[in-house]
Short mmCIF file of C-alpha atoms and ligand atoms in Angstrom, two decimals:
data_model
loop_
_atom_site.label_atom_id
_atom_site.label_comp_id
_atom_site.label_asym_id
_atom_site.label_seq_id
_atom_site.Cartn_x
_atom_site.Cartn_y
_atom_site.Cartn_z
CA UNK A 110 59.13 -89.31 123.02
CA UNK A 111 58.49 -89.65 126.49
CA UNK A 112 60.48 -86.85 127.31
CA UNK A 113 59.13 -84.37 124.26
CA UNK A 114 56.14 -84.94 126.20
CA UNK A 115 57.44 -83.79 129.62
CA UNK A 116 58.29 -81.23 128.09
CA UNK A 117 55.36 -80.09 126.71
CA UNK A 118 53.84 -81.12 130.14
CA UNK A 119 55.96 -78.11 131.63
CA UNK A 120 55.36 -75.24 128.60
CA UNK A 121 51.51 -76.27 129.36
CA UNK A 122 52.34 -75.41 133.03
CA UNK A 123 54.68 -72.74 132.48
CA UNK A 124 51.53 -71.01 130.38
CA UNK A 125 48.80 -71.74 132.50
CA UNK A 126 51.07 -69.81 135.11
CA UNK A 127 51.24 -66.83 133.05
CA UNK A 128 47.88 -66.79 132.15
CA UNK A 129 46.38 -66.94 136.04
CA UNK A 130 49.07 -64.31 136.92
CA UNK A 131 47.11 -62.16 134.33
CA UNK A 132 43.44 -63.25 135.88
CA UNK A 133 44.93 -62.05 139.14
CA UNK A 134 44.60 -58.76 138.12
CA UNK A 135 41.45 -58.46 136.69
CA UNK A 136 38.10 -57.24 138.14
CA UNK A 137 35.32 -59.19 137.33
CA UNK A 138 32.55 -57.24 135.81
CA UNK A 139 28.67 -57.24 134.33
CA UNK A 140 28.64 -55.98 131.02
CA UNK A 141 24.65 -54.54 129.43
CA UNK A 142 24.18 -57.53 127.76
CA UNK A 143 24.06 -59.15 131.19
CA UNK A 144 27.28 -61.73 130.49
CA UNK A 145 29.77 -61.77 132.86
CA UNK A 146 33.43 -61.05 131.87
CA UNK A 147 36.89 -61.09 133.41
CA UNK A 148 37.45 -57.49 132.91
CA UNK A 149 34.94 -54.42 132.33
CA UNK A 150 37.32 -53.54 128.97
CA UNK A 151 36.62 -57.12 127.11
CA UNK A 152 32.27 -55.82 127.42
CA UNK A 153 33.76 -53.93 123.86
CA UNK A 154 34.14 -56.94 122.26
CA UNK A 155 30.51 -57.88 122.63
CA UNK A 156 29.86 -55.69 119.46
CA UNK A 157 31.70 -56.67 117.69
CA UNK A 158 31.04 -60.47 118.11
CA UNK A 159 27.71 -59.19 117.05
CA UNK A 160 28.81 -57.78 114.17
CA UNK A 161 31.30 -60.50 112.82
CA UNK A 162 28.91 -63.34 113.76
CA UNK A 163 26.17 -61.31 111.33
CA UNK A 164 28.39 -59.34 108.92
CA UNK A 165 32.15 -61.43 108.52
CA UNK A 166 30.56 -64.97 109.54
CA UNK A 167 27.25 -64.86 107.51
CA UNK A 168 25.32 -65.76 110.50
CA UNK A 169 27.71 -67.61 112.47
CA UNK A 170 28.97 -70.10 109.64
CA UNK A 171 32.05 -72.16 109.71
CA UNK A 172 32.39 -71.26 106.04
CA UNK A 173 35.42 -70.13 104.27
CA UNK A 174 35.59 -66.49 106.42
CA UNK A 175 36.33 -68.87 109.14
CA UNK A 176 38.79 -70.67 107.41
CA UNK A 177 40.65 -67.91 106.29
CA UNK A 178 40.47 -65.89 109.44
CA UNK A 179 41.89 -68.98 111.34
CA UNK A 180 44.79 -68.72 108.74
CA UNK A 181 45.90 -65.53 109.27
CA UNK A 182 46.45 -66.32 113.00
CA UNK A 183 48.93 -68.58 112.31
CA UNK A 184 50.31 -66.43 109.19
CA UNK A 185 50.14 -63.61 111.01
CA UNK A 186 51.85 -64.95 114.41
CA UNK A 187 54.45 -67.39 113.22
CA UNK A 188 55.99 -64.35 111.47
CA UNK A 189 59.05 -64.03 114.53
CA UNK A 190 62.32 -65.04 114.89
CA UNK A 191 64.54 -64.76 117.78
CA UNK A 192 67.49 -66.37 115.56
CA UNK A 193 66.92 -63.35 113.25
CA UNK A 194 67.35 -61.04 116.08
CA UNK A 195 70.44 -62.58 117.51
CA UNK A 196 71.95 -61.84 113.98
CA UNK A 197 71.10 -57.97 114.21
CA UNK A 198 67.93 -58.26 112.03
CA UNK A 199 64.36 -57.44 112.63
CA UNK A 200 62.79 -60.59 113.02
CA UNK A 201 59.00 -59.80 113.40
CA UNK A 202 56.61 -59.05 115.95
CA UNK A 203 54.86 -62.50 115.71
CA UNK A 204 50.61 -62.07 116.71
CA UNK A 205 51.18 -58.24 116.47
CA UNK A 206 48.70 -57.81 113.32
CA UNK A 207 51.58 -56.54 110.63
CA UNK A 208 49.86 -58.85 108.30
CA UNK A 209 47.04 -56.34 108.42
CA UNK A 210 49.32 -53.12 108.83
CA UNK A 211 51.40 -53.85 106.43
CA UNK A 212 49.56 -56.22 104.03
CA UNK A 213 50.28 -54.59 100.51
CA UNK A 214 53.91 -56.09 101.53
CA UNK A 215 53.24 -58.92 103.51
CA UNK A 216 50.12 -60.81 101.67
CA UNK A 217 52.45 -60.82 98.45
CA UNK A 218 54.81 -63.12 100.78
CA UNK A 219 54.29 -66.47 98.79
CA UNK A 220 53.28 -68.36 101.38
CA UNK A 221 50.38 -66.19 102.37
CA UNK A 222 49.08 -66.19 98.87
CA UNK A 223 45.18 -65.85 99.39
CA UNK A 224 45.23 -63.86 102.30
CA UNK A 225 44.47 -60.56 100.59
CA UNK A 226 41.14 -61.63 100.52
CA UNK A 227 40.43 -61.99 104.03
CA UNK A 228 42.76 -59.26 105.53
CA UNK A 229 39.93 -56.99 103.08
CA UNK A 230 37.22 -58.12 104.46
CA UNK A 231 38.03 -58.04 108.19
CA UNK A 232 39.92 -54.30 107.92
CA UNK A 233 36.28 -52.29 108.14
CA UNK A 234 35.55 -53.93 111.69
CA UNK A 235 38.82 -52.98 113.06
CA UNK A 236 38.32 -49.06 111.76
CA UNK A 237 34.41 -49.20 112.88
CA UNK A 238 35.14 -50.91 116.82
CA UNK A 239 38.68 -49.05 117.36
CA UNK A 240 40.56 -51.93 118.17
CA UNK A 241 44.23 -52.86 117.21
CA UNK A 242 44.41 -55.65 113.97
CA UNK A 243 46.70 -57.83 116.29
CA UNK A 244 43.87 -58.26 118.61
CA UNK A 245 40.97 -58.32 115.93
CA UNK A 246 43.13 -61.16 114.22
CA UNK A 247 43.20 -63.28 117.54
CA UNK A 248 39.49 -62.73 118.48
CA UNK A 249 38.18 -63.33 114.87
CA UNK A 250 40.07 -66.42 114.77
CA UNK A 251 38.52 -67.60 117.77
CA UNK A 252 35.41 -66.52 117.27
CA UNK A 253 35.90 -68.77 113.50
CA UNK A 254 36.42 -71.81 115.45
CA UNK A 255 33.34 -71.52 117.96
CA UNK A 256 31.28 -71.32 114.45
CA UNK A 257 32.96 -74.70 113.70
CA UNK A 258 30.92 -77.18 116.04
CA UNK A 259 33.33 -79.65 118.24
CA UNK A 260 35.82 -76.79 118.91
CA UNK A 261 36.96 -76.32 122.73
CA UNK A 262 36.40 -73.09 123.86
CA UNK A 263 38.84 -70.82 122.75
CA UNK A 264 41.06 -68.48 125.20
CA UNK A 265 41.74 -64.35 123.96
CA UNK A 266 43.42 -61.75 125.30
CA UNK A 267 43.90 -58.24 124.56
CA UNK A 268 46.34 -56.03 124.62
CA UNK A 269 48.62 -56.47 121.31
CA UNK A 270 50.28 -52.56 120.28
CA UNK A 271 50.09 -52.17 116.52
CA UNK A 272 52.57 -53.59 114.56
CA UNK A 273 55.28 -50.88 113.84
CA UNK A 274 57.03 -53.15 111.10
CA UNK A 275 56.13 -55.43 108.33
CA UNK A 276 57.25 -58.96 108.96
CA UNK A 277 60.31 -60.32 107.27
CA UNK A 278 59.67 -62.74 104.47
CA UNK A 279 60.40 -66.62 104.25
CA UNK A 280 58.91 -66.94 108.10
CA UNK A 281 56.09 -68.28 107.39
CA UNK A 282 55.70 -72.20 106.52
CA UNK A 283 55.30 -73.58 102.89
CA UNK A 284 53.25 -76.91 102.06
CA UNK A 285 56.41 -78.38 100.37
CA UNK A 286 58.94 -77.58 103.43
CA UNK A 287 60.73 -80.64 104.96
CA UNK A 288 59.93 -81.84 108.42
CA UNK A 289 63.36 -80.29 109.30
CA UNK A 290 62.46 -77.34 107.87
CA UNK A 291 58.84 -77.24 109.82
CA UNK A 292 60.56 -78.30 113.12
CA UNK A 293 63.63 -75.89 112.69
CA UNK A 294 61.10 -72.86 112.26
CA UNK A 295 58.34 -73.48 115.00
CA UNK A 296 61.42 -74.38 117.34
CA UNK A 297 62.58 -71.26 116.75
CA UNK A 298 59.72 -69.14 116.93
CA UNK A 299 58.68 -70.07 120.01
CA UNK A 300 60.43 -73.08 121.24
CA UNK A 301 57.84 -74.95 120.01
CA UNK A 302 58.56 -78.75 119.56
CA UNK A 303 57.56 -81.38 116.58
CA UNK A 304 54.82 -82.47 118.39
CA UNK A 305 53.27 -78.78 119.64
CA UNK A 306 54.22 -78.54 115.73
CA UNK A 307 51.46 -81.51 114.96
CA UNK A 308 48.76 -79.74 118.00
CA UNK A 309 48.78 -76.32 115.55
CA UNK A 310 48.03 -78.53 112.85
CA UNK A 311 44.70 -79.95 114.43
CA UNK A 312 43.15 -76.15 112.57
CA UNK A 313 43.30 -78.17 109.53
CA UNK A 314 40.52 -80.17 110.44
CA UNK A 315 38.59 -76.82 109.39
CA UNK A 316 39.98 -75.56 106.82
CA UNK A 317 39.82 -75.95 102.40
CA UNK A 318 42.87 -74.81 100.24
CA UNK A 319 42.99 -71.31 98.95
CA UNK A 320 45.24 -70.70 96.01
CA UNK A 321 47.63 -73.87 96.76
CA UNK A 322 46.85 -74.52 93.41
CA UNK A 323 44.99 -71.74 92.10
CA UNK A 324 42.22 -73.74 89.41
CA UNK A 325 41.05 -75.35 92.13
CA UNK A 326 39.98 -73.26 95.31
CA UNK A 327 38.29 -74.23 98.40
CA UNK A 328 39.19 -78.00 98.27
CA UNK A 329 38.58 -79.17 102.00
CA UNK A 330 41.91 -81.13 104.17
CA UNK A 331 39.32 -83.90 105.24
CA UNK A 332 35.59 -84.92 104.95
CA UNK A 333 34.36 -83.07 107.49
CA UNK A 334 35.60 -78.80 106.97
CA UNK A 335 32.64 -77.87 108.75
CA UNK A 336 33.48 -79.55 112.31
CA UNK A 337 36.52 -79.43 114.66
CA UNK A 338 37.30 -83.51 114.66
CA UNK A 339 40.11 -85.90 114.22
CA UNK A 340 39.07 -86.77 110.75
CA UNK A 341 41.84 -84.73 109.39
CA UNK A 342 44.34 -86.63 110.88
CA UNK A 343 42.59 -90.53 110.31
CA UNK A 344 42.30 -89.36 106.38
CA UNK A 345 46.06 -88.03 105.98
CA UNK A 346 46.76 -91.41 107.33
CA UNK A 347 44.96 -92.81 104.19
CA UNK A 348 46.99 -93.70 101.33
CA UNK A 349 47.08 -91.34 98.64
CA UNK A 350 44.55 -91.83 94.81
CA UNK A 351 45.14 -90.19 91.55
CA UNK A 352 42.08 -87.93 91.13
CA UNK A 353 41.16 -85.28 88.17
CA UNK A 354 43.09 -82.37 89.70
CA UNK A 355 44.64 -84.12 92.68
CA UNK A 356 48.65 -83.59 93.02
CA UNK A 357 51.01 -82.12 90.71
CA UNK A 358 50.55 -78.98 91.88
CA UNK A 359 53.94 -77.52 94.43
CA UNK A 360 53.34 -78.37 97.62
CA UNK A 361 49.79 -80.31 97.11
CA UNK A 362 50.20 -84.49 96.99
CA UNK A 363 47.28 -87.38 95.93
CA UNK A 364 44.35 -87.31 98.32
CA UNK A 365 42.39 -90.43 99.39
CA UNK A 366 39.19 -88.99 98.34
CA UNK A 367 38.30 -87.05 95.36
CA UNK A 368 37.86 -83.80 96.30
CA UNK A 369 39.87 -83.40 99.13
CA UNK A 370 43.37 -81.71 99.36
CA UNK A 371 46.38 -82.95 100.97
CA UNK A 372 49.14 -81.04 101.25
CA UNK A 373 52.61 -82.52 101.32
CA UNK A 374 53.66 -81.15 104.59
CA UNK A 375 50.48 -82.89 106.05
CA UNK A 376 51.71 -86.31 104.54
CA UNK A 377 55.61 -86.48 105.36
CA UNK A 378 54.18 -85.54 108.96
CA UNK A 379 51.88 -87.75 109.08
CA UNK A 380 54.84 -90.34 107.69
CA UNK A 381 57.78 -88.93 109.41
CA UNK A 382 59.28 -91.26 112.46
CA UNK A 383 59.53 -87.53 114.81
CA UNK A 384 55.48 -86.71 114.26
CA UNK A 385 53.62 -89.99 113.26
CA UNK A 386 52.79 -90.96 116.90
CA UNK A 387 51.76 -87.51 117.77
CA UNK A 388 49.60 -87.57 114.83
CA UNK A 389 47.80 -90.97 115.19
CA UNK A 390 47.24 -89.99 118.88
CA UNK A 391 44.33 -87.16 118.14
CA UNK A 392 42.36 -90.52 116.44
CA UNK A 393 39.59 -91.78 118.91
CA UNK A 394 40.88 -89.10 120.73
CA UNK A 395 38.53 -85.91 120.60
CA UNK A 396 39.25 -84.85 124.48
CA UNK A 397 43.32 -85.00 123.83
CA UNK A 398 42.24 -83.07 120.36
CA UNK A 399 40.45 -80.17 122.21
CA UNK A 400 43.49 -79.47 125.19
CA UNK A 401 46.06 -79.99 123.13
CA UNK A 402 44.65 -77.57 120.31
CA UNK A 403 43.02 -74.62 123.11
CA UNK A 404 46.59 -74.96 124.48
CA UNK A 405 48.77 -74.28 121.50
CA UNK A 406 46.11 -71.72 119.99
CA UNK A 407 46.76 -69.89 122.72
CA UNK A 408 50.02 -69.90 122.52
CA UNK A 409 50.35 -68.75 118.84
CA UNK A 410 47.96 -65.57 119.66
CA UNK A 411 51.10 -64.48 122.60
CA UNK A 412 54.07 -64.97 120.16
CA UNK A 413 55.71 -61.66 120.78
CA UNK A 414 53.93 -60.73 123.19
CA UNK A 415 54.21 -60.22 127.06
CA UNK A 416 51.48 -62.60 128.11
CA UNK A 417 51.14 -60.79 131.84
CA UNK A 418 50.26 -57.81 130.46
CA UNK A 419 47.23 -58.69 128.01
CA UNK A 420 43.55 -59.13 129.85
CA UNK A 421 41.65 -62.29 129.76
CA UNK A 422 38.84 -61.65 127.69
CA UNK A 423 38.09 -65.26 126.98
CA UNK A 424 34.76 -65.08 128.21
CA UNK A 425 33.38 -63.21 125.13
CA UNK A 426 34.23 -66.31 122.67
CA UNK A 427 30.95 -68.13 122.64
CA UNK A 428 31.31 -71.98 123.25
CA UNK A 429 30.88 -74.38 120.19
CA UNK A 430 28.46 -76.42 119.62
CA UNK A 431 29.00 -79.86 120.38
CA UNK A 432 30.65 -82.29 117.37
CA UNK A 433 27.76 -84.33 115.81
CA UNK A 434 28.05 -88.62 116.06
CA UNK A 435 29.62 -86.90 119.60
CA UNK A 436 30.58 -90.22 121.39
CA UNK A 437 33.58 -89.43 123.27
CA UNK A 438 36.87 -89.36 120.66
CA UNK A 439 34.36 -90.18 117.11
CA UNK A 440 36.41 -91.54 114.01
CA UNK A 441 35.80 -93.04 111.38
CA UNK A 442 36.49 -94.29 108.23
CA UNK A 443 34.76 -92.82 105.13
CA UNK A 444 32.65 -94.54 103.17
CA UNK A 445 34.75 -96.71 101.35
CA UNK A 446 37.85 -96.91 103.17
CA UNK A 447 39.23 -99.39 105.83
CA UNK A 448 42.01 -100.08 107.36
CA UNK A 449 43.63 -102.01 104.10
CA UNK A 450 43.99 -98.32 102.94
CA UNK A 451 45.90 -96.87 106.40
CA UNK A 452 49.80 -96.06 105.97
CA UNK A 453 50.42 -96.80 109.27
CA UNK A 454 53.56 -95.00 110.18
CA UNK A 455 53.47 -95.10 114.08
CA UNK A 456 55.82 -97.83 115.50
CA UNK A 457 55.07 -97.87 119.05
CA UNK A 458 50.75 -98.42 118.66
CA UNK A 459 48.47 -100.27 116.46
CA UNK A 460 46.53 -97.46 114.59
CA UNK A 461 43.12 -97.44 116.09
CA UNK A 462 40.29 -99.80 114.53
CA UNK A 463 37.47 -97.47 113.01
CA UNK A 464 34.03 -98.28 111.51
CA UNK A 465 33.48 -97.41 107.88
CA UNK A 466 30.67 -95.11 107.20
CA UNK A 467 27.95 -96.76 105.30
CA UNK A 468 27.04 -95.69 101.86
CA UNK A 469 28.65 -94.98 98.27
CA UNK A 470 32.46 -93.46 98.19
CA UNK A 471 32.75 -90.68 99.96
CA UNK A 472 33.54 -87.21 97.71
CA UNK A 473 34.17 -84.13 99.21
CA UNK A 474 32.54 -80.89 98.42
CA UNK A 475 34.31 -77.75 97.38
CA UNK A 476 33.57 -74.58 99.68
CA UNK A 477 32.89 -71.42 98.11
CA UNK A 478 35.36 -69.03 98.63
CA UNK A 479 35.04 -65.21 99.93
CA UNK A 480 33.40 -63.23 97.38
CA UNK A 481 35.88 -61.54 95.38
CA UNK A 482 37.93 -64.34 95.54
C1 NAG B 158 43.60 -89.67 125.03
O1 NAG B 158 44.77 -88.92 125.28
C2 NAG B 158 45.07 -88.78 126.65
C3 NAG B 158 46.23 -87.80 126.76
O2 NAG B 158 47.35 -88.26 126.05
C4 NAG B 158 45.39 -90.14 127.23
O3 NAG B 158 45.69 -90.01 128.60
C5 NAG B 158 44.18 -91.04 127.04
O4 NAG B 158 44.50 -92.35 127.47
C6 NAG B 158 43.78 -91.08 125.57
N1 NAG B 158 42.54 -91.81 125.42
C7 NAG B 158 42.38 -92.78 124.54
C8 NAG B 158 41.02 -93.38 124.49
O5 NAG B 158 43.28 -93.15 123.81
#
């Protein structure tokens, strides 16, 4: 463990590198709206904040556009393999938009069932503000979590060339994949480790299912979809309850409160002797939430890409509100829960004692999906 963590120490480094290498460059610059950005070229993407904050984000909402455009980041970006290219094989451009480009073949890929939905809405920005769909997908994502309050502020850079290929499929992820299978792929599509593997997961604390089980949409992975906290990880730690239409479905296991969707992947990780730690360690723990998370979005949005080439445009993304009940690291239990109902699987510390909401048992409510959806 300790060493995992050295090693993350040095990717953090390594990337931090790259990215002030890239700020070397830049010019700093006034744009007409007064803000001040790293480069005169990011002053472009001031419009079209405007008009996904009015016309994508319905006012600025950490609804289910946000959900779904934080998503495709990941769908879109994970898509690369360097073992697939070793073997002679295309394997991807990772965050180079194909799952825009080429989305008649690649939202049919099973595990990006859903994503039709918000790869149509957010094509008529990229054709109105001339910008490539690799880029769009990386600032709309960002911009998604700054609507989500508690979020750190979220890095973007420019500079991703159209995707010339479609992704291959079986690339991306699949709620029922084994912890091998989860480590084996982000290993090897970016030399990612199991517990960078657990940071990407932290976007789950925003986000609702969409067509895991498809007579149930917009079911919420914790209480609180709406805020960037570590409730998501505190209630996969819960043990599981059968519900009306909880389980049963592939890749989709018993939730702790009705209402709520777990995934399996989110359980065996939250179980699993490689990940547990990692995964307790984001409860209480808001500040080691927010690094960890800015660090390894960032690093999804460069799969593929030559990081000292893009421009830091970072200072468009507006900064999040702050989390509300924002003490420093806020968890909690739900309103019925306590620690009788943790599955503690972390052998090395005591999982963290929490305060139970007050009131009747929590329920979680369903968010409306897209339109069209
Ligand atoms: C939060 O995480 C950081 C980084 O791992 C650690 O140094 C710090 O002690 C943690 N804080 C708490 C309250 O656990």
């Amino acid at each position: 463990m300790a060493f995992k963590q050295l090693v993350a120490a040095i990717s953090i480094a390594l990337s931090l590198s790259a990215a002030q290498g890239a700020a070397v460059k830049e010019k700093r610059a006034t744009c007409s709206n007064g803000a001040t950005v790293g480069d005169e070229s990011c002053c472009a993407w001031f419009d079209v904040l405007d008009d996904i904050q009015q016309n994508l984000f319905q006012g600025a909402q950490c609804g289910a556009e946000a959900h779904e455009s934080i998503r495709l980041v990941f769908h879109d970006s994970i898509a690369i393999s360097p073992a697939m290219e070793a073997q002679g094989q295309f394997g991807g451009g990772g965050a180079d938009g194909s799952i825009i480009i080429f989305d008649t073949i690649e939202t049919a890929f099973h595990p990006n069932i859903g994503l039709d939905e918000i790869v149509n809405l957010q094509k008529p920005f990229i054709a109105k503000h001339g910008v490539t769909p690799g880029d769009f997908i990386a600032f709309a994502g960002a911009v998604a979590l700054s609507n989500c309050p508690g979020t750190p502020q979220m890095n973007f850079f420019t500079g991703r060339a159209p995707a010339t290929q479609a992704a291959p499929d079986g690339l991306v992820p699949e709620p029922f994949h084994t912890v091998d299978q989860l480590i084996a792929r982000v290993n090897d599509a970016g030399q990612f480790d199991e517990l960078e593997l657990v940071w990407m997961l932290s976007a789950h604390s925003v986000a609702a299912s969409n067509d895991v089980d498809p007579t149930i949409q917009g079911l919420p992975f914790d209480s609180t979809p709406g805020i960037f906290d570590s409730q998501f990880f505190v209630e996969t730690q819960l043990r599981g309850t059968a519900f009306p239409g909880s389980g049963g479905n592939q890749g989709e296991v018993e939730s702790p409160l009705p209402g709520e969707m777990r995934l399996q992947t989110d359980h065996t990780l939250a179980r699993d002797s490689r990940t547990a730690c990692e995964w307790q360690s984001f409860v209480n723990n808001q500040s080691k939430l927010l690094s960890d998370f800015q660090f390894i979005f960032l690093a999804l949005t460069q799969l593929g890409q030559d990081p000292t080439v893009m421009t830091d445009c970072s200072d468009v993304i507006p900064i999040s509100k702050p989390a509300p009940n924002n003490t420093p690291g806020f968890s909690f239990f739900p309103a019925g829960k306590t620690m009788a109902d943790v599955e503690q699987a972390c052998a090395e510390t005591p999982f963290p004692s929490l305060s139970t909401l007050p009131g009747p048992e929590t329920s979680v409510t369903r968010i409306t999906p897209p339109p069209g959806a």
